[in-house]
Amino acid sequence: MGPQGVGKGTQAARLAEVFGIVAISTGDIFRANIKGNTELGTTAKEYIDKGELVPDEITNAMVRDRLGDEDVKGGFLLDGYPRNAAQVAELDTTLAGFGWELDGVIELTAERDVLMERLTKRAEDEGREDDTPEGIARRLDIYSTETAPLTAAYAERGLLAKVDGVGEITEVTDRIVAALAAQLG
């Protein structure tokens, strides 16, 4: 977990390689559905193009479908999901349906000005239309009000480890691996 621009995608890919598991990114799921012109993808694109977050029912359906894929059975990590209390409840229900439960939750942290700088650079490098300054600020505000409070709930469950997301990529990966080792025992 963590705000946009904190490095979740980069670290998810690295951790998937380190642990030999699948990284599941809601952003990748959205882009695949949009590219495939699925009904869910078309609806998601309308929100993304406005710089808004995709509604829960669409996001939950996409994640649920992805968790049913064969490659997930050996282990997975979620990048960008859940982002609010309703999605936490849906994730708990979905995982229970598969007979699974969460092993741990990592929250990557960074100051807002660092996030704005990273996302502005990403917009320039990748030509991402959804990364306008206004869109970035709106999504960071939504994260602060909707997603950040979830970390307290995961901390109460004994699942949360906070990790500084600023620094060299390998340093951040090492901090996450150490936090997971402490978390999982």
mmCIF file of C-alpha atoms in Angstrom:
data_model
loop_
_atom_site.group_PDB
_atom_site.id
_atom_site.type_symbol
_atom_site.label_atom_id
_atom_site.label_comp_id
_atom_site.label_asym_id
_atom_site.label_seq_id
_atom_site.Cartn_x
_atom_site.Cartn_y
_atom_site.Cartn_z
ATOM 1 C CA MET A 1 0.000 0.000 0.000
ATOM 2 C CA GLY A 2 0.981 3.602 -0.385
ATOM 3 C CA PRO A 3 0.143 6.721 -2.329
ATOM 4 C CA GLN A 4 0.608 6.954 -6.074
ATOM 5 C CA GLY A 5 4.209 7.658 -6.992
ATOM 6 C CA VAL A 6 5.701 6.017 -3.919
ATOM 7 C CA GLY A 7 7.158 3.151 -5.972
ATOM 8 C CA LYS A 8 4.623 0.374 -5.405
ATOM 9 C CA GLY A 9 4.802 -0.867 -8.996
ATOM 10 C CA THR A 10 8.582 -0.886 -9.099
ATOM 11 C CA GLN A 11 8.836 -2.651 -5.762
ATOM 12 C CA ALA A 12 6.036 -5.108 -6.570
ATOM 13 C CA ALA A 13 7.925 -6.282 -9.656
ATOM 14 C CA ARG A 14 11.147 -6.655 -7.676
ATOM 15 C CA LEU A 15 9.446 -8.500 -4.805
ATOM 16 C CA ALA A 16 7.652 -10.843 -7.197
ATOM 17 C CA GLU A 17 11.053 -11.788 -8.574
ATOM 18 C CA VAL A 18 12.666 -12.111 -5.119
ATOM 19 C CA PHE A 19 9.891 -14.347 -3.792
ATOM 20 C CA GLY A 20 8.909 -16.122 -7.027
ATOM 21 C CA ILE A 21 5.295 -14.945 -6.842
ATOM 22 C CA VAL A 22 2.894 -12.999 -9.057
ATOM 23 C CA ALA A 23 2.544 -9.229 -8.722
ATOM 24 C CA ILE A 24 -1.036 -8.111 -9.310
ATOM 25 C CA SER A 25 -1.371 -4.429 -10.103
ATOM 26 C CA THR A 26 -4.799 -2.866 -10.394
ATOM 27 C CA GLY A 27 -3.278 -0.397 -12.851
ATOM 28 C CA ASP A 28 -2.089 -3.283 -15.062
ATOM 29 C CA ILE A 29 -5.493 -4.973 -14.776
ATOM 30 C CA PHE A 30 -7.204 -1.722 -15.774
ATOM 31 C CA ARG A 31 -4.867 -1.203 -18.748
ATOM 32 C CA ALA A 32 -5.330 -4.820 -19.931
ATOM 33 C CA ASN A 33 -9.122 -4.498 -19.757
ATOM 34 C CA ILE A 34 -9.001 -1.121 -21.521
ATOM 35 C CA LYS A 35 -6.708 -2.461 -24.258
ATOM 36 C CA GLY A 36 -8.950 -5.521 -24.630
ATOM 37 C CA ASN A 37 -12.009 -3.272 -24.908
ATOM 38 C CA THR A 38 -13.835 -5.270 -22.243
ATOM 39 C CA GLU A 39 -17.003 -3.837 -20.763
ATOM 40 C CA LEU A 40 -15.217 -3.291 -17.440
ATOM 41 C CA GLY A 41 -12.282 -1.693 -19.267
ATOM 42 C CA THR A 42 -14.473 0.748 -21.180
ATOM 43 C CA THR A 43 -16.185 1.858 -17.988
ATOM 44 C CA ALA A 44 -12.869 2.118 -16.117
ATOM 45 C CA LYS A 45 -11.388 4.272 -18.902
ATOM 46 C CA GLU A 46 -14.140 6.855 -18.514
ATOM 47 C CA TYR A 47 -13.087 7.422 -14.895
ATOM 48 C CA ILE A 48 -9.345 7.269 -15.542
ATOM 49 C CA ASP A 49 -9.618 9.825 -18.350
ATOM 50 C CA LYS A 50 -11.220 12.258 -15.881
ATOM 51 C CA GLY A 51 -8.405 11.674 -13.363
ATOM 52 C CA GLU A 52 -10.784 9.874 -11.026
ATOM 53 C CA LEU A 53 -10.467 6.541 -9.281
ATOM 54 C CA VAL A 54 -12.323 3.585 -10.777
ATOM 55 C CA PRO A 55 -15.432 2.640 -8.701
ATOM 56 C CA ASP A 56 -15.170 -0.255 -6.274
ATOM 57 C CA GLU A 57 -17.558 -2.597 -8.070
ATOM 58 C CA ILE A 58 -15.437 -2.465 -11.239
ATOM 59 C CA THR A 59 -12.132 -2.730 -9.400
ATOM 60 C CA ASN A 60 -13.379 -5.586 -7.195
ATOM 61 C CA ALA A 61 -14.645 -7.540 -10.203
ATOM 62 C CA MET A 62 -11.326 -7.174 -12.025
ATOM 63 C CA VAL A 63 -9.287 -8.220 -8.958
ATOM 64 C CA ARG A 64 -11.600 -11.155 -8.204
ATOM 65 C CA ASP A 65 -11.238 -12.393 -11.791
ATOM 66 C CA ARG A 66 -7.454 -12.044 -11.636
ATOM 67 C CA LEU A 67 -7.175 -13.921 -8.329
ATOM 68 C CA GLY A 68 -8.941 -16.850 -9.984
ATOM 69 C CA ASP A 69 -6.136 -17.291 -12.545
ATOM 70 C CA GLU A 70 -3.931 -20.358 -12.280
ATOM 71 C CA ASP A 71 -0.623 -18.458 -11.871
ATOM 72 C CA VAL A 72 -1.831 -16.883 -8.612
ATOM 73 C CA LYS A 73 -2.068 -20.165 -6.693
ATOM 74 C CA GLY A 74 1.654 -20.190 -5.870
ATOM 75 C CA GLY A 75 1.446 -16.824 -4.114
ATOM 76 C CA PHE A 76 0.874 -13.217 -5.045
ATOM 77 C CA LEU A 77 1.156 -9.641 -3.923
ATOM 78 C CA LEU A 78 -1.352 -6.891 -4.562
ATOM 79 C CA ASP A 79 -0.241 -3.475 -5.790
ATOM 80 C CA GLY A 80 -2.799 -0.681 -5.491
ATOM 81 C CA TYR A 81 -5.539 -2.726 -3.864
ATOM 82 C CA PRO A 82 -7.362 -2.429 -1.507
ATOM 83 C CA ARG A 83 -7.686 1.355 -1.385
ATOM 84 C CA ASN A 84 -10.729 1.808 0.889
ATOM 85 C CA ALA A 85 -12.662 0.009 3.638
ATOM 86 C CA ALA A 86 -15.203 -1.501 1.235
ATOM 87 C CA GLN A 87 -12.396 -3.039 -0.809
ATOM 88 C CA VAL A 88 -10.788 -4.441 2.359
ATOM 89 C CA ALA A 89 -14.060 -6.208 3.163
ATOM 90 C CA GLU A 90 -14.355 -7.462 -0.436
ATOM 91 C CA LEU A 91 -10.746 -8.688 -0.407
ATOM 92 C CA ASP A 92 -11.316 -10.537 2.869
ATOM 93 C CA THR A 93 -14.414 -12.214 1.380
ATOM 94 C CA THR A 94 -12.653 -13.065 -1.883
ATOM 95 C CA LEU A 95 -9.601 -14.514 -0.134
ATOM 96 C CA ALA A 96 -11.796 -16.554 2.233
ATOM 97 C CA GLY A 97 -13.615 -17.923 -0.813
ATOM 98 C CA PHE A 98 -10.277 -19.258 -2.081
ATOM 99 C CA GLY A 99 -9.307 -20.482 1.396
ATOM 100 C CA TRP A 100 -6.547 -17.857 1.701
ATOM 101 C CA GLU A 101 -5.684 -15.039 4.079
ATOM 102 C CA LEU A 102 -3.243 -12.140 4.012
ATOM 103 C CA ASP A 103 0.254 -12.799 5.291
ATOM 104 C CA GLY A 104 1.262 -9.154 5.606
ATOM 105 C CA VAL A 105 0.774 -5.595 4.412
ATOM 106 C CA ILE A 106 3.574 -3.200 3.503
ATOM 107 C CA GLU A 107 2.909 0.529 3.462
ATOM 108 C CA LEU A 108 5.437 2.501 1.448
ATOM 109 C CA THR A 109 5.718 6.108 2.605
ATOM 110 C CA ALA A 110 7.029 9.368 1.106
ATOM 111 C CA GLU A 111 6.398 13.083 1.509
ATOM 112 C CA ARG A 112 3.777 14.680 -0.783
ATOM 113 C CA ASP A 113 6.301 16.929 -2.575
ATOM 114 C CA VAL A 114 8.404 13.874 -3.466
ATOM 115 C CA LEU A 115 5.302 12.132 -4.823
ATOM 116 C CA MET A 116 4.275 15.161 -6.905
ATOM 117 C CA GLU A 117 7.783 15.358 -8.384
ATOM 118 C CA ARG A 118 7.885 11.632 -9.200
ATOM 119 C CA LEU A 119 4.417 11.630 -10.786
ATOM 120 C CA THR A 120 5.129 14.740 -12.845
ATOM 121 C CA LYS A 121 8.298 13.090 -14.164
ATOM 122 C CA ARG A 122 6.377 9.873 -14.911
ATOM 123 C CA ALA A 123 3.797 11.869 -16.865
ATOM 124 C CA GLU A 124 6.563 13.413 -18.963
ATOM 125 C CA ASP A 125 8.466 10.139 -19.470
ATOM 126 C CA GLU A 126 5.465 7.926 -20.208
ATOM 127 C CA GLY A 127 2.998 10.416 -21.665
ATOM 128 C CA ARG A 128 0.386 9.430 -19.090
ATOM 129 C CA GLU A 129 -2.683 11.583 -19.657
ATOM 130 C CA ASP A 130 -4.050 10.873 -16.171
ATOM 131 C CA ASP A 131 -0.977 12.405 -14.505
ATOM 132 C CA THR A 132 -1.920 16.086 -14.747
ATOM 133 C CA PRO A 133 -0.978 18.200 -11.708
ATOM 134 C CA GLU A 134 -4.674 18.491 -10.819
ATOM 135 C CA GLY A 135 -5.283 14.763 -11.292
ATOM 136 C CA ILE A 136 -2.231 13.885 -9.233
ATOM 137 C CA ALA A 137 -3.268 16.191 -6.387
ATOM 138 C CA ARG A 138 -6.851 14.841 -6.440
ATOM 139 C CA ARG A 139 -5.692 11.201 -6.263
ATOM 140 C CA LEU A 140 -3.236 11.975 -3.447
ATOM 141 C CA ASP A 141 -6.043 13.693 -1.535
ATOM 142 C CA ILE A 142 -8.309 10.681 -2.069
ATOM 143 C CA TYR A 143 -5.515 8.411 -0.837
ATOM 144 C CA SER A 144 -5.132 10.509 2.318
ATOM 145 C CA THR A 145 -8.828 10.376 3.154
ATOM 146 C CA GLU A 146 -9.796 6.869 1.977
ATOM 147 C CA THR A 147 -6.764 4.609 1.814
ATOM 148 C CA ALA A 148 -4.347 5.837 4.455
ATOM 149 C CA PRO A 149 -6.804 5.034 7.307
ATOM 150 C CA LEU A 150 -6.775 1.368 6.234
ATOM 151 C CA THR A 151 -3.232 1.032 7.451
ATOM 152 C CA ALA A 152 -4.472 1.493 11.025
ATOM 153 C CA ALA A 153 -6.913 -1.377 10.518
ATOM 154 C CA TYR A 154 -4.161 -3.613 9.171
ATOM 155 C CA ALA A 155 -1.891 -2.564 12.042
ATOM 156 C CA GLU A 156 -4.626 -3.629 14.497
ATOM 157 C CA ARG A 157 -4.653 -7.045 12.796
ATOM 158 C CA GLY A 158 -0.885 -7.252 13.276
ATOM 159 C CA LEU A 159 -0.296 -7.293 9.519
ATOM 160 C CA LEU A 160 1.241 -3.863 8.804
ATOM 161 C CA ALA A 161 4.861 -2.847 8.342
ATOM 162 C CA LYS A 162 5.698 0.734 7.267
ATOM 163 C CA VAL A 163 8.676 1.174 4.955
ATOM 164 C CA ASP A 164 10.287 4.389 3.727
ATOM 165 C CA GLY A 165 9.782 4.450 -0.058
ATOM 166 C CA VAL A 166 12.463 7.091 -0.700
ATOM 167 C CA GLY A 167 15.981 6.104 -1.721
ATOM 168 C CA GLU A 168 17.732 3.896 -4.206
ATOM 169 C CA ILE A 169 15.442 1.186 -5.585
ATOM 170 C CA THR A 170 17.593 -1.641 -4.193
ATOM 171 C CA GLU A 171 17.705 0.014 -0.756
ATOM 172 C CA VAL A 172 13.916 0.245 -0.646
ATOM 173 C CA THR A 173 13.626 -3.398 -1.747
ATOM 174 C CA ASP A 174 16.030 -4.443 1.004
ATOM 175 C CA ARG A 175 13.993 -2.497 3.588
ATOM 176 C CA ILE A 176 10.788 -4.217 2.407
ATOM 177 C CA VAL A 177 12.349 -7.695 2.515
ATOM 178 C CA ALA A 178 13.649 -7.019 6.040
ATOM 179 C CA ALA A 179 10.222 -5.729 7.134
ATOM 180 C CA LEU A 180 8.510 -8.815 5.677
ATOM 181 C CA ALA A 181 11.005 -11.116 7.378
ATOM 182 C CA ALA A 182 10.261 -9.444 10.709
ATOM 183 C CA GLN A 183 6.500 -9.494 9.971
ATOM 184 C CA LEU A 184 6.312 -13.119 8.883
ATOM 185 C CA GLY A 185 8.861 -14.455 11.305
#
